[in-house]
Amino acid sequence: MVDGASEAGCRPVLVVLGNSNRTASGSARGEAREHEIDLVEAISSELKKTGATIVANPNWKRGIGTSIRAGVQHLIEIAPGVEATVLLACDQPFVDHAVIDGLITLHHETRKPIVAASYAGTLGVPVLFDRSRLQDLVGLDDSAGAKSIILSNRDQVAEFPFPEGEIDIDTAEDRKRICSSK
């Protein structure tokens, strides 16, 4: 995913991860927390090889809106003149640079402020938001995702056909099923 964004010319590439601050453990809850921290640290270690900027979101358990907000706020701080942002979800295995290029090209062709992937009768991520819509992303409720903005602004959305967008990996079984079908 990070490589695809880089290959499509996206700069900077930001990855929002949960918080990795270690605290005292010992209980089952503490062991689960240690596992979460180990996972975040392993992902961070891999991402350091890519040139992506890691953005920590200590509020990730409150919902997807907190992660979007953390990433977009950081983007605005480090790249105040940014033209647009592309939101990607790490669980969509068929997103690559061609899909991201397609979103960017459609944005340039249509001049619509939102370009959303179209799949399974809906619109969603991956999605491009131009700078005029960044504050909408910052203002998301904690539990709301980008889809809420997309669907409430349909007249401002260009649709990018991406049937594979409905395929996502949420469990080890999903991953096994998708890998065996390739």
mmCIF file of C-alpha atoms in Angstrom:
data_model
loop_
_atom_site.group_PDB
_atom_site.id
_atom_site.type_symbol
_atom_site.label_atom_id
_atom_site.label_comp_id
_atom_site.label_asym_id
_atom_site.label_seq_id
_atom_site.Cartn_x
_atom_site.Cartn_y
_atom_site.Cartn_z
ATOM 1 C CA MET A 1 0.000 0.000 0.000
ATOM 2 C CA VAL A 2 2.759 2.447 0.942
ATOM 3 C CA ASP A 3 4.756 1.487 -2.138
ATOM 4 C CA GLY A 4 1.687 1.970 -4.325
ATOM 5 C CA ALA A 5 1.131 5.471 -2.938
ATOM 6 C CA SER A 6 4.780 6.346 -3.488
ATOM 7 C CA GLU A 7 4.750 4.941 -7.027
ATOM 8 C CA ALA A 8 1.662 7.057 -7.777
ATOM 9 C CA GLY A 9 3.599 10.167 -6.741
ATOM 10 C CA CYS A 10 1.854 10.798 -3.427
ATOM 11 C CA ARG A 11 4.015 12.912 -1.114
ATOM 12 C CA PRO A 12 4.179 12.800 1.803
ATOM 13 C CA VAL A 13 2.966 9.288 2.568
ATOM 14 C CA LEU A 14 1.566 9.078 6.096
ATOM 15 C CA VAL A 15 0.555 5.922 7.953
ATOM 16 C CA VAL A 16 -1.586 6.255 11.060
ATOM 17 C CA LEU A 17 -0.972 3.631 13.729
ATOM 18 C CA GLY A 18 -2.282 3.067 17.224
ATOM 19 C CA ASN A 19 -0.318 4.176 20.241
ATOM 20 C CA SER A 20 2.720 2.118 21.245
ATOM 21 C CA ASN A 21 3.428 3.507 24.707
ATOM 22 C CA ARG A 22 4.302 0.666 27.041
ATOM 23 C CA THR A 23 2.622 0.519 30.426
ATOM 24 C CA ALA A 24 2.764 -1.938 33.314
ATOM 25 C CA SER A 25 1.135 -5.276 32.546
ATOM 26 C CA GLY A 26 0.466 -8.565 34.220
ATOM 27 C CA SER A 27 -3.238 -9.117 33.714
ATOM 28 C CA ALA A 28 -4.880 -10.688 30.664
ATOM 29 C CA ARG A 29 -5.793 -7.155 29.631
ATOM 30 C CA GLY A 30 -2.170 -6.112 30.058
ATOM 31 C CA GLU A 31 -1.015 -9.065 27.949
ATOM 32 C CA ALA A 32 -3.441 -8.086 25.196
ATOM 33 C CA ARG A 33 -2.109 -4.534 25.388
ATOM 34 C CA GLU A 34 1.458 -5.838 25.141
ATOM 35 C CA HIS A 35 0.466 -7.790 22.005
ATOM 36 C CA GLU A 36 -1.037 -4.613 20.467
ATOM 37 C CA ILE A 37 2.148 -2.702 21.250
ATOM 38 C CA ASP A 38 4.323 -5.460 19.774
ATOM 39 C CA LEU A 39 2.227 -5.367 16.601
ATOM 40 C CA VAL A 40 2.484 -1.569 16.294
ATOM 41 C CA GLU A 41 6.246 -1.773 16.843
ATOM 42 C CA ALA A 42 6.621 -4.510 14.198
ATOM 43 C CA ILE A 43 4.608 -2.485 11.674
ATOM 44 C CA SER A 44 6.600 0.650 12.520
ATOM 45 C CA SER A 45 9.844 -1.228 11.965
ATOM 46 C CA GLU A 46 8.721 -2.363 8.505
ATOM 47 C CA LEU A 47 7.454 1.108 7.587
ATOM 48 C CA LYS A 48 10.811 2.710 8.419
ATOM 49 C CA LYS A 49 12.166 0.966 5.312
ATOM 50 C CA THR A 50 9.617 2.729 3.078
ATOM 51 C CA GLY A 51 10.147 6.405 3.797
ATOM 52 C CA ALA A 52 6.569 6.767 5.042
ATOM 53 C CA THR A 53 5.906 9.028 8.017
ATOM 54 C CA ILE A 54 4.273 7.286 10.947
ATOM 55 C CA VAL A 55 1.565 9.228 12.756
ATOM 56 C CA ALA A 56 0.652 7.913 16.205
ATOM 57 C CA ASN A 57 -3.015 7.929 17.148
ATOM 58 C CA PRO A 58 -3.397 7.311 20.879
ATOM 59 C CA ASN A 59 -7.196 7.548 20.481
ATOM 60 C CA TRP A 60 -7.562 4.817 17.852
ATOM 61 C CA LYS A 61 -9.928 2.729 20.001
ATOM 62 C CA ARG A 62 -12.517 5.529 19.788
ATOM 63 C CA GLY A 63 -13.016 4.897 16.081
ATOM 64 C CA ILE A 64 -11.839 5.399 12.523
ATOM 65 C CA GLY A 65 -12.600 9.123 12.632
ATOM 66 C CA THR A 66 -9.790 9.618 15.144
ATOM 67 C CA SER A 67 -7.282 8.018 12.788
ATOM 68 C CA ILE A 68 -8.437 10.049 9.807
ATOM 69 C CA ARG A 69 -8.305 13.213 11.917
ATOM 70 C CA ALA A 70 -4.796 12.427 13.214
ATOM 71 C CA GLY A 71 -3.480 11.810 9.719
ATOM 72 C CA VAL A 72 -5.104 14.830 8.085
ATOM 73 C CA GLN A 73 -4.110 17.187 10.905
ATOM 74 C CA HIS A 74 -0.523 15.988 10.595
ATOM 75 C CA LEU A 75 -0.667 16.402 6.819
ATOM 76 C CA ILE A 76 -1.894 19.989 7.149
ATOM 77 C CA GLU A 77 0.897 20.746 9.637
ATOM 78 C CA ILE A 78 3.754 19.347 7.537
ATOM 79 C CA ALA A 79 2.404 20.169 4.058
ATOM 80 C CA PRO A 80 0.122 23.207 4.377
ATOM 81 C CA GLY A 81 0.013 23.698 0.590
ATOM 82 C CA VAL A 82 -1.030 20.122 -0.174
ATOM 83 C CA GLU A 83 -3.435 19.898 -3.125
ATOM 84 C CA ALA A 84 -5.249 16.724 -2.062
ATOM 85 C CA THR A 85 -5.045 13.616 0.068
ATOM 86 C CA VAL A 86 -5.770 10.015 -0.793
ATOM 87 C CA LEU A 87 -7.180 7.904 2.033
ATOM 88 C CA LEU A 88 -6.309 4.232 1.847
ATOM 89 C CA ALA A 89 -7.305 1.324 4.067
ATOM 90 C CA CYS A 90 -4.611 -1.249 4.730
ATOM 91 C CA ASP A 91 -7.090 -4.124 4.472
ATOM 92 C CA GLN A 92 -7.798 -3.734 0.738
ATOM 93 C CA PRO A 93 -5.232 -5.989 -0.974
ATOM 94 C CA PHE A 94 -6.034 -4.958 -4.541
ATOM 95 C CA VAL A 95 -5.214 -1.269 -4.129
ATOM 96 C CA ASP A 96 -2.031 -0.506 -6.038
ATOM 97 C CA HIS A 97 -0.414 2.443 -7.786
ATOM 98 C CA ALA A 98 -2.708 2.028 -10.820
ATOM 99 C CA VAL A 99 -5.799 2.489 -8.641
ATOM 100 C CA ILE A 100 -4.289 5.533 -6.926
ATOM 101 C CA ASP A 101 -3.207 6.940 -10.306
ATOM 102 C CA GLY A 102 -6.774 6.428 -11.500
ATOM 103 C CA LEU A 103 -8.198 8.432 -8.602
ATOM 104 C CA ILE A 104 -5.743 11.267 -9.238
ATOM 105 C CA THR A 105 -6.376 11.285 -12.999
ATOM 106 C CA LEU A 106 -10.150 11.323 -12.524
ATOM 107 C CA HIS A 107 -9.780 14.226 -10.094
ATOM 108 C CA HIS A 108 -7.814 16.207 -12.697
ATOM 109 C CA GLU A 109 -10.300 15.328 -15.443
ATOM 110 C CA THR A 110 -13.494 16.095 -13.502
ATOM 111 C CA ARG A 111 -12.243 18.713 -11.029
ATOM 112 C CA LYS A 112 -14.608 17.146 -8.491
ATOM 113 C CA PRO A 113 -13.364 17.697 -4.923
ATOM 114 C CA ILE A 114 -13.963 14.052 -4.001
ATOM 115 C CA VAL A 115 -13.085 10.980 -6.062
ATOM 116 C CA ALA A 116 -14.297 7.771 -4.454
ATOM 117 C CA ALA A 117 -13.950 4.147 -5.403
ATOM 118 C CA SER A 118 -17.178 2.556 -6.562
ATOM 119 C CA TYR A 119 -17.836 -1.093 -5.689
ATOM 120 C CA ALA A 120 -20.644 -3.374 -4.508
ATOM 121 C CA GLY A 121 -23.283 -0.675 -5.025
ATOM 122 C CA THR A 122 -21.595 1.894 -2.810
ATOM 123 C CA LEU A 123 -18.781 4.422 -2.683
ATOM 124 C CA GLY A 124 -15.824 4.354 -0.325
ATOM 125 C CA VAL A 125 -12.088 4.047 0.086
ATOM 126 C CA PRO A 126 -9.767 4.424 -1.544
ATOM 127 C CA VAL A 127 -10.842 8.035 -1.915
ATOM 128 C CA LEU A 128 -9.245 11.334 -2.868
ATOM 129 C CA PHE A 129 -10.262 14.567 -1.125
ATOM 130 C CA ASP A 130 -8.957 17.847 -2.484
ATOM 131 C CA ARG A 131 -7.760 20.561 -0.129
ATOM 132 C CA SER A 132 -11.199 22.220 -0.050
ATOM 133 C CA ARG A 133 -12.550 19.167 1.824
ATOM 134 C CA LEU A 134 -9.719 18.585 4.316
ATOM 135 C CA GLN A 135 -11.557 20.374 7.128
ATOM 136 C CA ASP A 136 -14.495 17.986 6.629
ATOM 137 C CA LEU A 137 -12.109 15.138 7.401
ATOM 138 C CA VAL A 138 -10.698 16.921 10.456
ATOM 139 C CA GLY A 139 -14.268 17.456 11.687
ATOM 140 C CA LEU A 140 -15.344 13.811 11.502
ATOM 141 C CA ASP A 141 -16.975 12.284 14.560
ATOM 142 C CA ASP A 142 -14.732 9.745 16.272
ATOM 143 C CA SER A 143 -16.681 6.760 14.961
ATOM 144 C CA ALA A 144 -17.424 8.143 11.477
ATOM 145 C CA GLY A 145 -15.379 7.287 8.431
ATOM 146 C CA ALA A 146 -14.869 9.118 5.162
ATOM 147 C CA LYS A 147 -17.931 7.387 3.687
ATOM 148 C CA SER A 148 -20.186 9.719 5.669
ATOM 149 C CA ILE A 149 -18.703 12.710 3.822
ATOM 150 C CA ILE A 150 -18.761 10.934 0.469
ATOM 151 C CA LEU A 151 -22.419 9.924 0.690
ATOM 152 C CA SER A 152 -23.626 13.280 2.000
ATOM 153 C CA ASN A 153 -21.930 15.135 -0.891
ATOM 154 C CA ARG A 154 -22.797 12.891 -3.865
ATOM 155 C CA ASP A 155 -23.011 15.853 -6.288
ATOM 156 C CA GLN A 156 -19.338 16.625 -5.569
ATOM 157 C CA VAL A 157 -18.118 13.051 -6.018
ATOM 158 C CA ALA A 158 -16.569 11.490 -9.108
ATOM 159 C CA GLU A 159 -16.919 7.708 -9.073
ATOM 160 C CA PHE A 160 -13.895 5.551 -9.862
ATOM 161 C CA PRO A 161 -14.938 1.996 -10.765
ATOM 162 C CA PHE A 162 -13.008 -0.434 -8.571
ATOM 163 C CA PRO A 163 -14.944 -3.701 -8.161
ATOM 164 C CA GLU A 164 -12.059 -5.292 -6.230
ATOM 165 C CA GLY A 165 -12.564 -2.630 -3.546
ATOM 166 C CA GLU A 166 -15.213 -4.755 -1.882
ATOM 167 C CA ILE A 167 -12.560 -7.342 -1.022
ATOM 168 C CA ASP A 168 -10.882 -6.687 2.282
ATOM 169 C CA ILE A 169 -8.906 -8.692 4.784
ATOM 170 C CA ASP A 170 -10.235 -8.565 8.321
ATOM 171 C CA THR A 171 -9.228 -11.996 9.597
ATOM 172 C CA ALA A 172 -6.560 -14.650 9.092
ATOM 173 C CA GLU A 173 -9.213 -16.713 7.296
ATOM 174 C CA ASP A 174 -9.844 -13.832 4.860
ATOM 175 C CA ARG A 175 -6.141 -13.659 4.105
ATOM 176 C CA LYS A 176 -5.881 -17.398 3.549
ATOM 177 C CA ARG A 177 -8.939 -17.368 1.238
ATOM 178 C CA ILE A 178 -7.617 -14.470 -0.835
ATOM 179 C CA CYS A 179 -4.083 -15.885 -1.077
ATOM 180 C CA SER A 180 -5.392 -19.284 -2.214
ATOM 181 C CA SER A 181 -7.567 -17.699 -4.926
ATOM 182 C CA LYS A 182 -4.627 -15.864 -6.574
#
